[in-house]
Amino acid sequence: GGWGAWKFGPWVGLVLGILAGAIGGLIHAMAVVKFNVNHVISGVAINLFAFGAMRYMSELVYTADIQGAGISQSPQQKYPIPRVNLPFLAGGTIGDWKTPDALGWLEEKGWFIIGDLAGILRGLVFNVSWAALIALTLVPISTWVLWRTRFGLRLRSSGEAPSAAESLGVKVTPLRYVAMAISGAFAGFGGAFLAIVSSSYYRQGQTASRGFIGLATTIFGNWRPLGVLGGATLFGFAEALQLVGPSSLPKLFLFFTFACGVFVLVSLARQKVVSAGAAVIAGFLFFVVYQQVSKVPEPLTKSAPYVLTLIVLATASQRLRPPAHAGQPYRSGESH
């Protein structure tokens, strides 16, 4: 993706990153579908191979006589992918007319809670890359495909009960190759996003283990697109804490206190006394921390995404239900 953005522009780089991810998915499919290699072993092997292969290729392509290049870094891309502000909410334009910035106006007023919430919402609709909008549209599209199309029904059945699906005429093996190619393409899109949108060049190690956090997001989201979006929002929030000044972070505990108060009211309305009591205790602790802590150490904010990953996987494991046949080998014609 970084090479394509440098040579041909960011959109071509994005497409090349998606294609490269699809190829990686097919390699993974070859290992686990055809040769019944353990999914985890195959995934780790591909990750190790990809790291070494990218380093080798970058040394070949990004030579010292190319301005801005290095053995582990590509030159900057030709131009960035355009960004957009949502009309009326963030002051976007419709034709030549600049619409009002409603959320920005509320944020400037500085009203308690309302101004903060307006600032948060404005951050979601201001200066948004078109690539990010494409990624967001993939969520409802994936949901519709998986639960409203014949292809989605067959795909889910091949993960739940492949022998039963095959007995009804579903070609499970080719379907799994297609599914792994699509999955790899999504992962390639994420990698290209890091090199083209989050940054303007490829640099070795810029993924920073986000792929494994993405895996945890899939588990936390219960293997459903909307759940994955919620998990990505949670982990993205934890990673965004690194961009906030250490002296500003304690204010988040006041926001958590307010959120616990809202949760208490909702729990009482639903007559869930135990949940309300737990929220009261949590809100009290958050308020005490807000009163006592004036600055959060920087190493703590950097470790927040990984600590949150461990907490989420430890606490959410009881309610998760992966596809019944996930990770299990299967050969066509077995069990029927």
mmCIF file of N, CA and C in Angstrom, residues 104-184:
data_model
loop_
_atom_site.group_PDB
_atom_site.id
_atom_site.type_symbol
_atom_site.label_atom_id
_atom_site.label_comp_id
_atom_site.label_asym_id
_atom_site.label_seq_id
_atom_site.Cartn_x
_atom_site.Cartn_y
_atom_site.Cartn_z
ATOM 1 N N GLY A 104 -19.674 22.531 16.619
ATOM 2 C CA GLY A 104 -18.605 23.440 17.002
ATOM 3 C C GLY A 104 -19.132 24.601 17.841
ATOM 4 N N TRP A 105 -20.312 25.091 17.510
ATOM 5 C CA TRP A 105 -20.927 26.181 18.269
ATOM 6 C C TRP A 105 -21.223 25.737 19.701
ATOM 7 N N LEU A 106 -21.770 24.519 19.848
ATOM 8 C CA LEU A 106 -22.051 24.004 21.189
ATOM 9 C C LEU A 106 -20.769 23.791 21.982
ATOM 10 N N GLU A 107 -19.731 23.313 21.299
ATOM 11 C CA GLU A 107 -18.461 23.080 21.993
ATOM 12 C C GLU A 107 -17.862 24.387 22.506
ATOM 13 N N GLU A 108 -17.946 25.439 21.703
ATOM 14 C CA GLU A 108 -17.402 26.729 22.106
ATOM 15 C C GLU A 108 -18.165 27.336 23.283
ATOM 16 N N LYS A 109 -19.441 27.012 23.423
ATOM 17 C CA LYS A 109 -20.213 27.521 24.548
ATOM 18 C C LYS A 109 -19.679 27.001 25.881
ATOM 19 N N GLY A 110 -19.124 25.786 25.864
ATOM 20 C CA GLY A 110 -18.516 25.245 27.076
ATOM 21 C C GLY A 110 -19.494 24.840 28.147
ATOM 22 N N TRP A 111 -20.744 24.575 27.792
ATOM 23 C CA TRP A 111 -21.724 24.139 28.778
ATOM 24 C C TRP A 111 -21.325 22.777 29.351
ATOM 25 N N PHE A 112 -21.590 22.589 30.625
ATOM 26 C CA PHE A 112 -21.200 21.359 31.316
ATOM 27 C C PHE A 112 -21.822 20.138 30.628
ATOM 28 N N ILE A 113 -21.026 19.164 30.360
ATOM 29 C CA ILE A 113 -21.378 17.902 29.711
ATOM 30 C C ILE A 113 -21.796 18.120 28.258
ATOM 31 N N ILE A 114 -22.689 19.075 27.999
ATOM 32 C CA ILE A 114 -23.182 19.282 26.633
ATOM 33 C C ILE A 114 -22.043 19.694 25.709
ATOM 34 N N GLY A 115 -21.215 20.632 26.168
ATOM 35 C CA GLY A 115 -20.085 21.065 25.351
ATOM 36 C C GLY A 115 -19.093 19.942 25.105
ATOM 37 N N ASP A 116 -18.858 19.116 26.143
ATOM 38 C CA ASP A 116 -17.931 17.995 25.983
ATOM 39 C C ASP A 116 -18.472 16.961 25.003
ATOM 40 N N LEU A 117 -19.759 16.634 25.140
ATOM 41 C CA LEU A 117 -20.361 15.667 24.226
ATOM 42 C C LEU A 117 -20.370 16.194 22.789
ATOM 43 N N ALA A 118 -20.620 17.495 22.637
ATOM 44 C CA ALA A 118 -20.584 18.078 21.292
ATOM 45 C C ALA A 118 -19.189 17.988 20.694
ATOM 46 N N GLY A 119 -18.159 18.201 21.537
ATOM 47 C CA GLY A 119 -16.788 18.074 21.044
ATOM 48 C C GLY A 119 -16.457 16.662 20.619
ATOM 49 N N ILE A 120 -16.952 15.683 21.389
ATOM 50 C CA ILE A 120 -16.712 14.278 21.030
ATOM 51 C C ILE A 120 -17.406 13.940 19.713
ATOM 52 N N LEU A 121 -18.670 14.336 19.585
ATOM 53 C CA LEU A 121 -19.408 14.047 18.353
ATOM 54 C C LEU A 121 -18.802 14.776 17.154
ATOM 55 N N ARG A 122 -18.329 15.996 17.378
ATOM 56 C CA ARG A 122 -17.725 16.744 16.268
ATOM 57 C C ARG A 122 -16.443 16.059 15.788
ATOM 58 N N GLY A 123 -15.718 15.447 16.727
ATOM 59 C CA GLY A 123 -14.524 14.710 16.329
ATOM 60 C C GLY A 123 -14.818 13.540 15.407
ATOM 61 N N LEU A 124 -16.055 13.035 15.465
ATOM 62 C CA LEU A 124 -16.436 11.901 14.618
ATOM 63 C C LEU A 124 -16.854 12.329 13.214
ATOM 64 N N VAL A 125 -17.187 13.606 13.039
ATOM 65 C CA VAL A 125 -17.711 14.050 11.738
ATOM 66 C C VAL A 125 -16.892 15.181 11.135
ATOM 67 N N PHE A 126 -15.785 15.557 11.762
ATOM 68 C CA PHE A 126 -14.951 16.649 11.274
ATOM 69 C C PHE A 126 -13.644 16.099 10.727
ATOM 70 N N ASN A 127 -13.265 16.539 9.533
ATOM 71 C CA ASN A 127 -11.993 16.166 8.911
ATOM 72 C C ASN A 127 -11.855 14.641 8.793
ATOM 73 N N VAL A 128 -12.887 13.994 8.304
ATOM 74 C CA VAL A 128 -12.925 12.537 8.189
ATOM 75 C C VAL A 128 -12.451 12.121 6.798
ATOM 76 N N SER A 129 -11.527 11.179 6.755
ATOM 77 C CA SER A 129 -11.028 10.694 5.473
ATOM 78 C C SER A 129 -12.102 9.867 4.763
ATOM 79 N N TRP A 130 -12.113 9.966 3.437
ATOM 80 C CA TRP A 130 -13.048 9.147 2.667
ATOM 81 C C TRP A 130 -12.769 7.659 2.881
ATOM 82 N N ALA A 131 -11.518 7.314 3.139
ATOM 83 C CA ALA A 131 -11.193 5.912 3.413
ATOM 84 C C ALA A 131 -11.859 5.445 4.697
ATOM 85 N N ALA A 132 -11.926 6.325 5.703
ATOM 86 C CA ALA A 132 -12.605 5.975 6.949
ATOM 87 C C ALA A 132 -14.097 5.794 6.724
ATOM 88 N N LEU A 133 -14.682 6.637 5.880
ATOM 89 C CA LEU A 133 -16.108 6.493 5.577
ATOM 90 C C LEU A 133 -16.384 5.184 4.858
ATOM 91 N N ILE A 134 -15.468 4.795 3.955
ATOM 92 C CA ILE A 134 -15.625 3.512 3.274
ATOM 93 C C ILE A 134 -15.570 2.371 4.281
ATOM 94 N N ALA A 135 -14.631 2.464 5.221
ATOM 95 C CA ALA A 135 -14.507 1.416 6.246
ATOM 96 C C ALA A 135 -15.785 1.318 7.073
ATOM 97 N N LEU A 136 -16.378 2.449 7.420
ATOM 98 C CA LEU A 136 -17.604 2.429 8.216
ATOM 99 C C LEU A 136 -18.772 1.834 7.435
ATOM 100 N N THR A 137 -18.841 2.114 6.143
ATOM 101 C CA THR A 137 -19.941 1.550 5.345
ATOM 102 C C THR A 137 -19.818 0.038 5.205
ATOM 103 N N LEU A 138 -18.613 -0.494 5.409
ATOM 104 C CA LEU A 138 -18.455 -1.948 5.330
ATOM 105 C C LEU A 138 -19.197 -2.663 6.449
ATOM 106 N N VAL A 139 -19.466 -1.956 7.556
ATOM 107 C CA VAL A 139 -20.171 -2.590 8.682
ATOM 108 C C VAL A 139 -21.611 -2.936 8.309
ATOM 109 N N PRO A 140 -22.445 -1.975 7.886
ATOM 110 C CA PRO A 140 -23.811 -2.366 7.489
ATOM 111 C C PRO A 140 -23.837 -3.270 6.270
ATOM 112 N N ILE A 141 -22.875 -3.079 5.346
ATOM 113 C CA ILE A 141 -22.838 -3.963 4.175
ATOM 114 C C ILE A 141 -22.563 -5.395 4.598
ATOM 115 N N SER A 142 -21.594 -5.578 5.508
ATOM 116 C CA SER A 142 -21.275 -6.928 5.986
ATOM 117 C C SER A 142 -22.454 -7.546 6.721
ATOM 118 N N THR A 143 -23.133 -6.730 7.533
ATOM 119 C CA THR A 143 -24.305 -7.235 8.255
ATOM 120 C C THR A 143 -25.386 -7.689 7.284
ATOM 121 N N TRP A 144 -25.634 -6.893 6.265
ATOM 122 C CA TRP A 144 -26.667 -7.251 5.288
ATOM 123 C C TRP A 144 -26.276 -8.509 4.522
ATOM 124 N N VAL A 145 -25.020 -8.612 4.110
ATOM 125 C CA VAL A 145 -24.575 -9.776 3.344
ATOM 126 C C VAL A 145 -24.677 -11.042 4.189
ATOM 127 N N LEU A 146 -24.257 -10.985 5.451
ATOM 128 C CA LEU A 146 -24.219 -12.181 6.289
ATOM 129 C C LEU A 146 -25.609 -12.664 6.691
ATOM 130 N N TRP A 147 -26.562 -11.732 6.872
ATOM 131 C CA TRP A 147 -27.877 -12.144 7.396
ATOM 132 C C TRP A 147 -29.038 -11.925 6.434
ATOM 133 N N ARG A 148 -28.764 -11.418 5.241
ATOM 134 C CA ARG A 148 -29.872 -11.150 4.327
ATOM 135 C C ARG A 148 -29.639 -11.704 2.916
ATOM 136 N N THR A 149 -28.553 -12.417 2.708
ATOM 137 C CA THR A 149 -28.268 -12.946 1.373
ATOM 138 C C THR A 149 -28.036 -14.450 1.438
ATOM 139 N N ARG A 150 -28.183 -15.079 0.288
ATOM 140 C CA ARG A 150 -27.944 -16.518 0.202
ATOM 141 C C ARG A 150 -26.478 -16.838 0.484
ATOM 142 N N PHE A 151 -25.582 -16.014 -0.046
ATOM 143 C CA PHE A 151 -24.150 -16.217 0.209
ATOM 144 C C PHE A 151 -23.852 -16.158 1.712
ATOM 145 N N GLY A 152 -24.443 -15.185 2.421
ATOM 146 C CA GLY A 152 -24.202 -15.061 3.848
ATOM 147 C C GLY A 152 -24.724 -16.250 4.629
ATOM 148 N N LEU A 153 -25.905 -16.743 4.262
ATOM 149 C CA LEU A 153 -26.461 -17.916 4.936
ATOM 150 C C LEU A 153 -25.564 -19.121 4.745
ATOM 151 N N ARG A 154 -25.074 -19.326 3.528
ATOM 152 C CA ARG A 154 -24.178 -20.453 3.279
ATOM 153 C C ARG A 154 -22.852 -20.283 4.009
ATOM 154 N N LEU A 155 -22.368 -19.047 4.066
ATOM 155 C CA LEU A 155 -21.103 -18.799 4.752
ATOM 156 C C LEU A 155 -21.225 -19.085 6.243
ATOM 157 N N ARG A 156 -22.308 -18.619 6.862
ATOM 158 C CA ARG A 156 -22.500 -18.879 8.292
ATOM 159 C C ARG A 156 -22.719 -20.359 8.566
ATOM 160 N N SER A 157 -23.430 -21.036 7.681
ATOM 161 C CA SER A 157 -23.664 -22.465 7.887
ATOM 162 C C SER A 157 -22.374 -23.271 7.757
ATOM 163 N N SER A 158 -21.453 -22.811 6.904
ATOM 164 C CA SER A 158 -20.186 -23.525 6.762
ATOM 165 C C SER A 158 -19.315 -23.375 8.009
ATOM 166 N N GLY A 159 -19.560 -22.326 8.799
ATOM 167 C CA GLY A 159 -18.828 -22.172 10.047
ATOM 168 C C GLY A 159 -19.520 -22.824 11.225
ATOM 169 N N GLU A 160 -20.833 -22.998 11.136
ATOM 170 C CA GLU A 160 -21.589 -23.604 12.233
ATOM 171 C C GLU A 160 -21.661 -25.129 12.099
ATOM 172 N N ALA A 161 -22.037 -25.601 10.917
ATOM 173 C CA ALA A 161 -22.207 -27.043 10.703
ATOM 174 C C ALA A 161 -21.873 -27.358 9.248
ATOM 175 N N PRO A 162 -20.582 -27.457 8.901
ATOM 176 C CA PRO A 162 -20.199 -27.644 7.501
ATOM 177 C C PRO A 162 -20.722 -28.940 6.892
ATOM 178 N N SER A 163 -20.792 -30.013 7.684
ATOM 179 C CA SER A 163 -21.294 -31.273 7.136
ATOM 180 C C SER A 163 -22.769 -31.158 6.776
ATOM 181 N N ALA A 164 -23.555 -30.479 7.629
ATOM 182 C CA ALA A 164 -24.965 -30.284 7.319
ATOM 183 C C ALA A 164 -25.141 -29.386 6.095
ATOM 184 N N ALA A 165 -24.321 -28.343 6.000
ATOM 185 C CA ALA A 165 -24.397 -27.460 4.840
ATOM 186 C C ALA A 165 -24.047 -28.203 3.560
ATOM 187 N N GLU A 166 -23.033 -29.056 3.626
ATOM 188 C CA GLU A 166 -22.615 -29.793 2.428
ATOM 189 C C GLU A 166 -23.669 -30.811 2.012
ATOM 190 N N SER A 167 -24.382 -31.359 2.995
ATOM 191 C CA SER A 167 -25.441 -32.315 2.662
ATOM 192 C C SER A 167 -26.590 -31.647 1.917
ATOM 193 N N LEU A 168 -26.684 -30.306 2.035
ATOM 194 C CA LEU A 168 -27.728 -29.553 1.336
ATOM 195 C C LEU A 168 -27.222 -28.952 0.034
ATOM 196 N N GLY A 169 -26.025 -29.332 -0.368
ATOM 197 C CA GLY A 169 -25.510 -28.884 -1.651
ATOM 198 C C GLY A 169 -24.566 -27.695 -1.597
ATOM 199 N N VAL A 170 -24.225 -27.204 -0.406
ATOM 200 C CA VAL A 170 -23.298 -26.074 -0.279
ATOM 201 C C VAL A 170 -21.869 -26.582 -0.476
ATOM 202 N N LYS A 171 -21.123 -25.940 -1.351
ATOM 203 C CA LYS A 171 -19.725 -26.296 -1.575
ATOM 204 C C LYS A 171 -18.876 -25.569 -0.549
ATOM 205 N N VAL A 172 -18.609 -26.257 0.565
ATOM 206 C CA VAL A 172 -17.988 -25.632 1.725
ATOM 207 C C VAL A 172 -16.549 -25.211 1.440
ATOM 208 N N THR A 173 -15.777 -26.076 0.798
ATOM 209 C CA THR A 173 -14.360 -25.773 0.603
ATOM 210 C C THR A 173 -14.137 -24.535 -0.256
ATOM 211 N N PRO A 174 -14.736 -24.422 -1.450
ATOM 212 C CA PRO A 174 -14.555 -23.171 -2.210
ATOM 213 C C PRO A 174 -15.077 -21.948 -1.465
ATOM 214 N N LEU A 175 -16.166 -22.128 -0.706
ATOM 215 C CA LEU A 175 -16.736 -21.012 0.040
ATOM 216 C C LEU A 175 -15.768 -20.510 1.094
ATOM 217 N N ARG A 176 -15.046 -21.414 1.720
ATOM 218 C CA ARG A 176 -14.082 -21.004 2.741
ATOM 219 C C ARG A 176 -12.898 -20.262 2.115
ATOM 220 N N TYR A 177 -12.498 -20.656 0.930
ATOM 221 C CA TYR A 177 -11.447 -19.905 0.234
ATOM 222 C C TYR A 177 -11.906 -18.477 -0.047
ATOM 223 N N VAL A 178 -13.133 -18.333 -0.507
ATOM 224 C CA VAL A 178 -13.662 -17.000 -0.791
ATOM 225 C C VAL A 178 -13.738 -16.178 0.491
ATOM 226 N N ALA A 179 -14.216 -16.801 1.569
ATOM 227 C CA ALA A 179 -14.348 -16.093 2.839
ATOM 228 C C ALA A 179 -12.993 -15.640 3.359
ATOM 229 N N MET A 180 -11.974 -16.492 3.257
ATOM 230 C CA MET A 180 -10.647 -16.122 3.737
ATOM 231 C C MET A 180 -10.028 -15.024 2.882
ATOM 232 N N ALA A 181 -10.322 -15.042 1.579
ATOM 233 C CA ALA A 181 -9.817 -13.974 0.712
ATOM 234 C C ALA A 181 -10.455 -12.639 1.092
ATOM 235 N N ILE A 182 -11.770 -12.641 1.359
ATOM 236 C CA ILE A 182 -12.455 -11.411 1.775
ATOM 237 C C ILE A 182 -11.921 -10.937 3.121
ATOM 238 N N SER A 183 -11.736 -11.876 4.050
ATOM 239 C CA SER A 183 -11.197 -11.524 5.360
ATOM 240 C C SER A 183 -9.805 -10.918 5.233
ATOM 241 N N GLY A 184 -8.958 -11.532 4.404
ATOM 242 C CA GLY A 184 -7.626 -10.985 4.184
ATOM 243 C C GLY A 184 -7.662 -9.614 3.532
#
